[in-house]
XYZ file of C-alpha atoms in Angstrom:
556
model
C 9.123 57.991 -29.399
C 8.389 60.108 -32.268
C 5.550 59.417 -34.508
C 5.753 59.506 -38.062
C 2.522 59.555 -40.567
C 2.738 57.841 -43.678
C 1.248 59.297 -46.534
C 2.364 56.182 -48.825
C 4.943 53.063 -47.234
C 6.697 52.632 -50.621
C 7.181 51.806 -53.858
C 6.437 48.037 -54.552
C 10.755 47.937 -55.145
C 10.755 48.401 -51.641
C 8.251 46.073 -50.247
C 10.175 43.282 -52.194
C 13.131 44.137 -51.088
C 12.038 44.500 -47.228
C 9.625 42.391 -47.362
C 6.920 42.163 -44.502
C 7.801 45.266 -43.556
C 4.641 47.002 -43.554
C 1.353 46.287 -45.299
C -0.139 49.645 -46.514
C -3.945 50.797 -46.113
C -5.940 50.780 -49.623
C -6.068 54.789 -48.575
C -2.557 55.993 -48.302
C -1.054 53.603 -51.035
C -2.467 56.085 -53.535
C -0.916 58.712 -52.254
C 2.372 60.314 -52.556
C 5.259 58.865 -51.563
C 7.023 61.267 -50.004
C 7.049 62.487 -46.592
C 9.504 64.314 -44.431
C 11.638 62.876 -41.158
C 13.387 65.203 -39.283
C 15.390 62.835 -37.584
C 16.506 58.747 -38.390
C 14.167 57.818 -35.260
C 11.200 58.797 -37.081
C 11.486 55.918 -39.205
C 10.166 53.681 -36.284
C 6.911 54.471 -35.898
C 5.304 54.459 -32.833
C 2.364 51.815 -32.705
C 0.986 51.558 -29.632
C -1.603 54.682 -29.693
C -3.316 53.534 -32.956
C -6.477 51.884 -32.362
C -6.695 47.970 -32.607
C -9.592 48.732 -35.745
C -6.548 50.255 -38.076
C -4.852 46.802 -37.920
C -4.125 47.585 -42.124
C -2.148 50.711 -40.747
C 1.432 49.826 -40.248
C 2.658 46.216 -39.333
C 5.969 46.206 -38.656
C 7.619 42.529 -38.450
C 10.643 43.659 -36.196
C 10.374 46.844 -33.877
C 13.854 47.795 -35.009
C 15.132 48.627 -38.858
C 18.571 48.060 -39.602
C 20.780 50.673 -41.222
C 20.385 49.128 -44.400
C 16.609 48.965 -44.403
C 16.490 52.596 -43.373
C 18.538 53.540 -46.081
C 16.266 51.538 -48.677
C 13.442 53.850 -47.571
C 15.817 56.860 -47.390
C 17.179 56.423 -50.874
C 14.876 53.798 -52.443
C 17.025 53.568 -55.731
C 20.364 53.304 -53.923
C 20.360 49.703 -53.887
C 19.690 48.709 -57.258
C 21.658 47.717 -59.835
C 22.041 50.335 -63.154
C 19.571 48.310 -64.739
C 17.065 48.514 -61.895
C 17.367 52.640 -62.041
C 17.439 52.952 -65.190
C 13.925 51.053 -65.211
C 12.731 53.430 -62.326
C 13.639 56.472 -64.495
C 11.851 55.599 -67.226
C 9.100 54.859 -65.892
C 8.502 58.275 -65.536
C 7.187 59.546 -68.654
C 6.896 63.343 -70.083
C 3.234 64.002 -70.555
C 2.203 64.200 -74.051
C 1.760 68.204 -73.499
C 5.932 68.124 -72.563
C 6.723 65.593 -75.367
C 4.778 68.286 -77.415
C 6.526 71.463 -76.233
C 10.202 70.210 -75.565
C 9.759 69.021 -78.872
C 8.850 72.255 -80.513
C 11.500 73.831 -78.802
C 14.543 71.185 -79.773
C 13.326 71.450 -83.512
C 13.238 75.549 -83.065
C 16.706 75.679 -82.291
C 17.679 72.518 -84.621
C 16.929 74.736 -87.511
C 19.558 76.891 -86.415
C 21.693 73.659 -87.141
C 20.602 73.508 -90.119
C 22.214 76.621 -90.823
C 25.542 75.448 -89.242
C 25.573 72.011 -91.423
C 25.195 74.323 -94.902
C 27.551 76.325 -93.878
C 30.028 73.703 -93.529
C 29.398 72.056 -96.129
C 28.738 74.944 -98.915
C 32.870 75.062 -99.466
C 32.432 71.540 -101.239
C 29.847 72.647 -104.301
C 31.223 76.168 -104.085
C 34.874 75.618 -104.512
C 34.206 73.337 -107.442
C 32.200 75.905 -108.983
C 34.812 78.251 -108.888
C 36.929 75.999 -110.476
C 34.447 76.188 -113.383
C 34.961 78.634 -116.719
C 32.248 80.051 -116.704
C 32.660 81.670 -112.953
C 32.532 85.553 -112.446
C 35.695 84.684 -109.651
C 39.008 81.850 -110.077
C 40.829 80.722 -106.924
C 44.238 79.466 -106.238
C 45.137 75.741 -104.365
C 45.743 77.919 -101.643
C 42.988 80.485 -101.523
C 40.478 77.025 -101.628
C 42.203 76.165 -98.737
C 41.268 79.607 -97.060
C 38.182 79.700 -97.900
C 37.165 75.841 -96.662
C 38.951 76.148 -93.497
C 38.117 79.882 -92.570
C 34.917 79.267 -90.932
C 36.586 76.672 -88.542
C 38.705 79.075 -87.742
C 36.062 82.082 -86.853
C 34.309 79.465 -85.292
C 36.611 78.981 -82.578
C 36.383 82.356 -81.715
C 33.002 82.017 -82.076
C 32.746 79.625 -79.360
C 35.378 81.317 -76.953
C 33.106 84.432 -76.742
C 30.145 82.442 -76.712
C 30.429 80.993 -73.012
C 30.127 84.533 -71.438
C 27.520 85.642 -74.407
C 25.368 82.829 -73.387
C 25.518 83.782 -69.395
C 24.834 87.229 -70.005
C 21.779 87.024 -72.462
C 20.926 83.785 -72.472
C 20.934 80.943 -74.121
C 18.007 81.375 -76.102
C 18.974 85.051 -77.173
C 22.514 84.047 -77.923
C 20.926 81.873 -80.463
C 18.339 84.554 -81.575
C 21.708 87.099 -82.130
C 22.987 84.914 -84.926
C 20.442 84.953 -87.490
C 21.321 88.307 -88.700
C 24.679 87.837 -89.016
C 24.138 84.529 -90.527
C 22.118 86.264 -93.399
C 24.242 88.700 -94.012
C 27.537 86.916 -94.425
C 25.867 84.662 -97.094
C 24.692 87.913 -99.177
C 28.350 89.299 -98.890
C 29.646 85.744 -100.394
C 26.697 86.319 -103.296
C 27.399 89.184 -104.535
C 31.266 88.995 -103.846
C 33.212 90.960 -106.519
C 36.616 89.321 -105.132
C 38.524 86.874 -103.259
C 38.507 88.831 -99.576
C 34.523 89.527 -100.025
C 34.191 85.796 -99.798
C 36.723 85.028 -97.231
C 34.452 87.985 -94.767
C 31.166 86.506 -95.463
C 32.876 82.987 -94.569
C 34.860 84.492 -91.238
C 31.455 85.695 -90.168
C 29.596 82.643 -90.502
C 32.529 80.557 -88.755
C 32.388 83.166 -86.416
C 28.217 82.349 -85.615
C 28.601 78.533 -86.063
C 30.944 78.444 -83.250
C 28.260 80.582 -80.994
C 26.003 78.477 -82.254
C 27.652 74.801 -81.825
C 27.543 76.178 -78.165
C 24.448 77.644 -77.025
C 22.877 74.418 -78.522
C 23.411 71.964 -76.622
C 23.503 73.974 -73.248
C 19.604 75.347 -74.243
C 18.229 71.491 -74.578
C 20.457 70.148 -71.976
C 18.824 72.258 -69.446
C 15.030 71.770 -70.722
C 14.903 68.475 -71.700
C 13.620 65.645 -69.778
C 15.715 62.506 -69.081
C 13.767 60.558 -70.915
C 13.769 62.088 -74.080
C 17.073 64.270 -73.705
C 19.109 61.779 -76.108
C 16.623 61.749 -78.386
C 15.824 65.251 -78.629
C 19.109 66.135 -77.777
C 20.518 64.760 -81.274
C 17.726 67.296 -83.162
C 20.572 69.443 -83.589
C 23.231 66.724 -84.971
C 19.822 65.539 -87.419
C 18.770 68.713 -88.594
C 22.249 70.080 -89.108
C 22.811 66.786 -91.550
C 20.005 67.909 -93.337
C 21.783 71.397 -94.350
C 24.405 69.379 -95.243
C 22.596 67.550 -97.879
C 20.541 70.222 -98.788
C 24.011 72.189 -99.801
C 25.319 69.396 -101.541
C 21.918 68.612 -103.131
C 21.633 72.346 -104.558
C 25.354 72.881 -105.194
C 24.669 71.105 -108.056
C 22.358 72.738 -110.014
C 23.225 76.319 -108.314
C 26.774 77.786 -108.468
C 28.485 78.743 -106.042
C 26.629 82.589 -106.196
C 23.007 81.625 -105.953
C 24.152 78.602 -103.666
C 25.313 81.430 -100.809
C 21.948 83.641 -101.718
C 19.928 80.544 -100.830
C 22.223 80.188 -97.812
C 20.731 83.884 -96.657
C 17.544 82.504 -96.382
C 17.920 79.586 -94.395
C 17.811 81.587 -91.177
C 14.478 82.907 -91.626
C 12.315 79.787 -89.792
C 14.398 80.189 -86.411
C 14.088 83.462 -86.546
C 10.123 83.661 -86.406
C 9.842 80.609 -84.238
C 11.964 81.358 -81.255
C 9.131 83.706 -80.241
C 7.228 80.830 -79.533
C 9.547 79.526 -77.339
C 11.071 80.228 -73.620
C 14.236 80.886 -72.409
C 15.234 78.071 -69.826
C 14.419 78.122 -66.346
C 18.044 77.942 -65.387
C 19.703 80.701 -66.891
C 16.562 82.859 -65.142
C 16.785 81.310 -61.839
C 20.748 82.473 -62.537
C 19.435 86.056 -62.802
C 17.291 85.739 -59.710
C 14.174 86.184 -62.034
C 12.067 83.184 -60.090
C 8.593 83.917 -61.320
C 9.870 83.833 -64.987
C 11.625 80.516 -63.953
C 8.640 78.517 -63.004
C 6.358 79.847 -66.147
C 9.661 78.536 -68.386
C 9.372 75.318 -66.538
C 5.790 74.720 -66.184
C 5.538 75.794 -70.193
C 8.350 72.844 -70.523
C 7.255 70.405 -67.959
C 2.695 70.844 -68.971
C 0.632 72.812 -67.530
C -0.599 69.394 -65.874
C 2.778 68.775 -63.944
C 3.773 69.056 -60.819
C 7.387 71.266 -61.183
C 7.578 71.363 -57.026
C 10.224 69.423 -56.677
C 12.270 70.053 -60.145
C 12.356 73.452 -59.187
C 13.397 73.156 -55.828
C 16.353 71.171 -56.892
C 17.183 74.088 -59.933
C 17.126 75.982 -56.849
C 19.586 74.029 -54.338
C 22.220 73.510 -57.678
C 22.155 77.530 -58.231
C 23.066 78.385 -54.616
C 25.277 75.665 -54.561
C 27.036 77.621 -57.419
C 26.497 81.010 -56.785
C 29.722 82.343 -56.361
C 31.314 83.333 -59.297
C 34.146 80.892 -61.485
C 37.992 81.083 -62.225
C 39.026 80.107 -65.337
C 41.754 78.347 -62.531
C 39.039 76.982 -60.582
C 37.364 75.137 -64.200
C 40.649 73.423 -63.372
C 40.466 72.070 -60.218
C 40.026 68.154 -58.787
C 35.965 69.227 -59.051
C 35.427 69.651 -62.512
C 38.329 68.539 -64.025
C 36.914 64.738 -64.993
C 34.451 65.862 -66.856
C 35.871 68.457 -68.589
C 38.833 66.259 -69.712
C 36.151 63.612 -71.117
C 34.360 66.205 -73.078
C 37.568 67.641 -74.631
C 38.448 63.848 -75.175
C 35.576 63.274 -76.893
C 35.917 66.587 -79.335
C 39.636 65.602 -79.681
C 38.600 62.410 -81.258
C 35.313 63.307 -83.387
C 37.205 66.266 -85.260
C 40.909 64.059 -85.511
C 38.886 61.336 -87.220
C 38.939 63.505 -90.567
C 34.750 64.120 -90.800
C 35.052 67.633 -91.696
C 38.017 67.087 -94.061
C 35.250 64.930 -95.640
C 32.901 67.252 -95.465
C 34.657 69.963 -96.682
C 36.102 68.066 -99.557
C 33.962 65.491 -100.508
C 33.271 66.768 -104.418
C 37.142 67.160 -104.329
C 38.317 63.720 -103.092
C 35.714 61.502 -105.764
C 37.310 63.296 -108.666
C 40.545 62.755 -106.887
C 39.978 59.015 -106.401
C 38.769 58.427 -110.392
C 35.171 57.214 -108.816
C 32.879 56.170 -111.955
C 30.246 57.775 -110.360
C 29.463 61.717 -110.356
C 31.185 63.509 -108.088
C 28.160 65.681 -107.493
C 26.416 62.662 -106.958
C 28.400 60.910 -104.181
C 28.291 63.957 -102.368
C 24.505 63.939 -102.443
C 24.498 60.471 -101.937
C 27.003 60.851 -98.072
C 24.435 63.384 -97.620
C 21.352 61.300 -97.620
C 23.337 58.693 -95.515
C 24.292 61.012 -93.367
C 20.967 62.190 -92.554
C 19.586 59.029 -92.363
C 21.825 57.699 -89.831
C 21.303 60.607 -87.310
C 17.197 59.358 -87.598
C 18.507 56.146 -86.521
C 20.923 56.911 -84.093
C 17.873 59.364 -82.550
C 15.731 56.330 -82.657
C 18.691 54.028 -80.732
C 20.516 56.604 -78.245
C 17.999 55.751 -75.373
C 17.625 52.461 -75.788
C 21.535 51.397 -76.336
C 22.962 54.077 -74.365
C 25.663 56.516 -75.297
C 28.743 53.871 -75.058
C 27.452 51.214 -77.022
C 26.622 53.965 -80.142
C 30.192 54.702 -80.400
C 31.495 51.540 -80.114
C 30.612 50.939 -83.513
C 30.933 54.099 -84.603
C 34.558 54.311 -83.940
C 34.839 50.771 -85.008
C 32.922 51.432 -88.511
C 35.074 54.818 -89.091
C 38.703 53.029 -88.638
C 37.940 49.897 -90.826
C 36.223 52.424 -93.758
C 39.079 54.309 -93.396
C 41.588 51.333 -93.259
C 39.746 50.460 -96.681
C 40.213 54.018 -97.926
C 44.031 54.534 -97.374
C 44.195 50.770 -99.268
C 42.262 51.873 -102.147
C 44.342 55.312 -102.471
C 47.476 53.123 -102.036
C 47.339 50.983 -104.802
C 45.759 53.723 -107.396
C 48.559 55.993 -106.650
C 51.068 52.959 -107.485
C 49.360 52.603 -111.022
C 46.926 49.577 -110.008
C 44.258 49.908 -112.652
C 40.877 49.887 -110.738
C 38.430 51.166 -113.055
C 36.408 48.047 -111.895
C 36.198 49.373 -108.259
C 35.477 53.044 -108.501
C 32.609 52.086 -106.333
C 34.739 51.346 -103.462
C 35.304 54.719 -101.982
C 31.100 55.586 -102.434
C 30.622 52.514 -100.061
C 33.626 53.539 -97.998
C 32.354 56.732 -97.193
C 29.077 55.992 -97.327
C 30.188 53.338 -94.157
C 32.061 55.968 -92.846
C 29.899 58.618 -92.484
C 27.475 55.910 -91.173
C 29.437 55.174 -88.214
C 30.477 58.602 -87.939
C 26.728 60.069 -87.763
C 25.497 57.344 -85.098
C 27.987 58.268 -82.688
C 30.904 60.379 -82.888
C 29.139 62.682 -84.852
C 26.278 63.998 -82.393
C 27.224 61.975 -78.714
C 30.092 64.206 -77.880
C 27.707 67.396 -78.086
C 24.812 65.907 -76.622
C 27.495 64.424 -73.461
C 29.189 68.138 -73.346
C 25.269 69.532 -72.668
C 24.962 66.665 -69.820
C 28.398 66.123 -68.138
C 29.880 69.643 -67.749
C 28.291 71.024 -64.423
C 25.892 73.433 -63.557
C 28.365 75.510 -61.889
C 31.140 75.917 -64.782
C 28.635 74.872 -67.580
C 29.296 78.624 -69.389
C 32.778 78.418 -69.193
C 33.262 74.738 -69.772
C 31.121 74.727 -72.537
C 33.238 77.617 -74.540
C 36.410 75.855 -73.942
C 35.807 72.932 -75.151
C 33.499 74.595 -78.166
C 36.994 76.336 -78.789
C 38.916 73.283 -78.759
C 35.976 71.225 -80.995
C 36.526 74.550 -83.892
C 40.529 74.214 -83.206
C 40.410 70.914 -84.163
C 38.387 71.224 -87.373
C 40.621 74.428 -88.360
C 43.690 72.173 -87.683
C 42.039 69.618 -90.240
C 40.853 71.849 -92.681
C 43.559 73.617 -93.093
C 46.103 70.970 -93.330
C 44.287 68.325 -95.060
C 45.355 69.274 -98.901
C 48.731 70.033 -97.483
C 48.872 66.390 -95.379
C 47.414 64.527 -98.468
C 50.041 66.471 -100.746
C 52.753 65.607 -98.093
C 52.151 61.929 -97.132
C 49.757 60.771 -100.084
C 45.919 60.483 -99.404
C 46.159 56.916 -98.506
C 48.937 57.827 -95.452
C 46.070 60.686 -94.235
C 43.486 57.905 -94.533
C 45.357 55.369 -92.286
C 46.414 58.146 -89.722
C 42.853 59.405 -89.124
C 41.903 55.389 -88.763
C 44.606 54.478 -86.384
C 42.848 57.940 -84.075
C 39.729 56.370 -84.572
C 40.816 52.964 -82.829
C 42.677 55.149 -80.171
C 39.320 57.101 -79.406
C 38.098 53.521 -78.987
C 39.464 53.167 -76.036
C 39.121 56.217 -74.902
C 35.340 56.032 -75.052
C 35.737 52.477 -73.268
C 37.598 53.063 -70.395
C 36.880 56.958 -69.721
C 33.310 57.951 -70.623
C 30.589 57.294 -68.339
C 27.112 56.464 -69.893
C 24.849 59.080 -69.046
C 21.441 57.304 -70.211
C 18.099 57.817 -68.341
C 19.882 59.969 -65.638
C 19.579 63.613 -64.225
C 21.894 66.233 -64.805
C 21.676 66.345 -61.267
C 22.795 62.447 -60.766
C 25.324 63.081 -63.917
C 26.640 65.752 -61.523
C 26.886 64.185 -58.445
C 29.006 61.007 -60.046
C 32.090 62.840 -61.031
C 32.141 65.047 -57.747
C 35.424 63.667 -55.831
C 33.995 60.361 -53.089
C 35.223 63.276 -49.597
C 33.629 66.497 -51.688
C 30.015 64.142 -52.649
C 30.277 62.795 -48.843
C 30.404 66.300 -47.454
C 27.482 67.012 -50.146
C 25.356 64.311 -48.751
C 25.873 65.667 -45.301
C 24.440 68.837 -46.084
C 21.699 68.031 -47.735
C 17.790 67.703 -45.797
C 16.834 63.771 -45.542
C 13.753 63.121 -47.479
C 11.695 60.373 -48.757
């Protein structure tokens, strides 16, 4: 009979759930609990050599295990409930050194949202400041219309060529490529002497948002931790709010010249502090550059940390997906689920009508009669805006993903249910001078429930769910779809509002909302407190994750 030396008998999960089955030595319970079998007999240990003075050794209560106790040492997590794993996981803190560095690196390439959320919002000030006498340049209904929906439009081919950019040069350097460009379409929209100067500086910027909006996510999703990845995963979502407020907040005291030279600036901060941090350990381990891949890991994980076995399993993923990717094969029974959700997901953030917001905001108040400065209520959705990324940050790992957009998407419909009502009756000659507050608190509620869920989750989720394999290529399709969308709603929004009335555009964005309702309840997994690894293995067809588990070396 083989004989097997414990170097720890098991977590105290175990031991209550097989109870009596061994009682550990003061010694080896301190010690790892790992150890490797190289066959199921192994697990019974031979007793009958150790000497009668190591009584505390191993004292088994039956001589044989069942199945089902083997497998609770084998896979010590397999039989507990969600809430029982999701306990085990987070009991496994980042060290303060990792809190400190994955940190540093999720606000690094945050700022680079920041650039993003001015961008998309700097049509809102800027258009109305065109509108103005006093401006050096006058636009048309239609050339408005360009102009706002233009970057969508770049951005989704932004975010086409951004999969393979991000495979060939990285993530990190993908990022690193955009603030040039970003400067320099906001210095052609300065000193713009006519309508098609502006509409270049705004098809480049669309056209780095969209590599941008990818390479995001992807770069955190494959450094962060677990345990802080929804938290630090929605740095991007917060800081990008923040360039939204900051471009409403100076489009009012800056026109729409001085707003885009301020613009120019904004990339500086990324620029300097991406030298500071590394590229991720998977996209090296992808290039066969191993010792570069375990300094990018161990600079992520502490210098403290153990990276043995995270390593080894970056490993086993890439040679599981060495070969090289159809665009057919994205399509296949393997990766289809999860590509569909994420698609989903984008389908239902941008169809909701937030960047029509966005992009209009100034436009809409004046539109609606609101008592209140246009200018203002736009700063004012700003600061709510930002605000409720903090506390969705604060809430996405304690609540989970699903819960979040629950009542998001249930917030968004009835604000928007509210809004087509209000437009309704003031287009029918109501007099509702009284309640010009009514669409401040509407959107204010909107963008509320918008920036607590829809808003950020279906990024962070596309960084999680898409796999390892087809994570490049994933990632820029759906990217493209996400910028389709918003061009879609950008472009048409005057025209829909024009076409059906504002308060008909209202009510069809909240009837989408209460469609991605259900959506989110019966398709989307919740992804909280797991691995990218587990993430992975949940969506892989039952025969293709049985043939998976077959392969794989037994280890506890």
């Amino acid at each position: 009979m083989t004989k097997l030396i414990y170097s720890c008998v098991g977590t105290e999960e175990e031991r209550r759930l097989v109870p009596g089955r061994y009682t550990p030595s003061p010694i080896h319970s301190a010690t790892s609990s790992s150890v490797s079998v190289s066959s199921t007999s192994a697990l019974i240990p031979d007793t009958t050599s150790r000497p009668d003075s190591d009584k505390n050794y191993y004292q088994p209560e039956k001589e044989k295990m069942t199945q089902k106790e083997k497998n609770i040492i084998l896979h010590p997590l397999e039989g507990l409930n969600d809430e029982k794993k999701l306990e085990e996981v987070q009991n496994r803190k980042p060290s303060c050194a990792a809190l400190g560095r994955q940190g540093l690196a999720a606000v690094t390439v945050s700022i680079c949202s920041a650039v993003v959320g001015f961008s998309s919002a700097y049509s809102s000030p800027a258009l109305a400041s065109m509108n103005q006498p006093e401006s050096r340049l006058h636009i048309t209904l239609q050339e408005a219309s360009w102009i706002g929906s233009l970057m969508p439009l770049c951005a989704l081919l932004g975010g086409v060529l951004g999969g393979p950019l991000i495979e060939s040069f990285g993530r990190k350097m993908t990022i690193f490529a955009t603030t040039l460009p970003f400067t320099l379409s906001f210095l052609l929209i300065s000193y713009a002497v006519n309508i098609p100067m502006i509409m270049v500086g705004r098809a480049i910027t669309g056209f780095c948002v969209g590599v941008s909006s990818l390479a995001l996510p992807v770069y955190l999703g494959e450094t962060l931790q677990p345990e802080v990845r929804g938290m630090f995963g929605l740095f991007p979502t917060t800081i990008g709010n923040f360039g939204i407020l900051l471009a409403f907040f100076l489009g009012k005291y800056l026109d729409w010249s001085e707003l885009a030279l301020f613009g120019a600036l904004l990339p500086v901060p990324y620029f300097i502090m991406l030298f500071f941090i590394p590229e991720t350990p998977s996209w090296y381990i992808s290039k066969e550059k191993e010792t570069r891949a375990k300094m990018a890991l161990q600079w992520f994980r502490g210098s403290a940390t153990d990276i043995t076995k995270e390593y080894a399993e970056l490993i086993k993923i890439r040679k599981m997906d060495n070969e090289t990717v159809s665009f057919k094969e994205l399509f296949s029974r393997k990766y289809i689920w999860p590509l569909c959700i994420s698609i989903g997901l984008m389908f239902f953030q941008q169809l909701s009508g937030i960047n029509a917001v966005i992009f209009y905001t100034v436009n809409i108040f004046r539109d609606a009669g609101s008592t209140i400065d246009s200018n203002i209520c736009a700063i004012i959705v700003g600061c709510v805006n930002l605000g409720s990324t903090l506390v969705a940050t604060a809430l996405i790992d304690r609540v989970g993903r699903k819960v979040l957009m629950y009542i998001s998407n249930t917030v968004m419909a009835l604000t928007l249910f509210t809004l087509g009502t209000f437009f309704y009756l003031k287009d029918r000659g109501t007099d509702l001078t009284e309640f010009g507050w009514i669409p401040l608190v509407s959107f204010v509620l909107f963008v509320i429930g918008f920036s607590i869920g829809a808003g950020p989750i279906p990024w962070l989720m596309m960084g999680e769910i898409l796999p390892s394999r087809v994570r490049g290529i994933a990632a820029s399709l759906v990217t493209g779809f996400n910028w389709s969308c918003t061009f879609i709603v950008t472009k048409t929004f005057i025209d829909l509002t024009e076409a059906i009335g504002s308060d008909s555009a209202f009510w069809l964005f909240g009837i989408i909302c209460v469609v991605g309702l259900f959506f989110v309840i019966f398709f989307v997994p919740e992804t909280r407190g797991k691995t990218l690894e587990d993430i992975e293995k949940e969506f892989r067809p039952k025969d293709l994750r049985s043939e998976d588990s077959q392969e794989q070396t037994i280890s506890v």
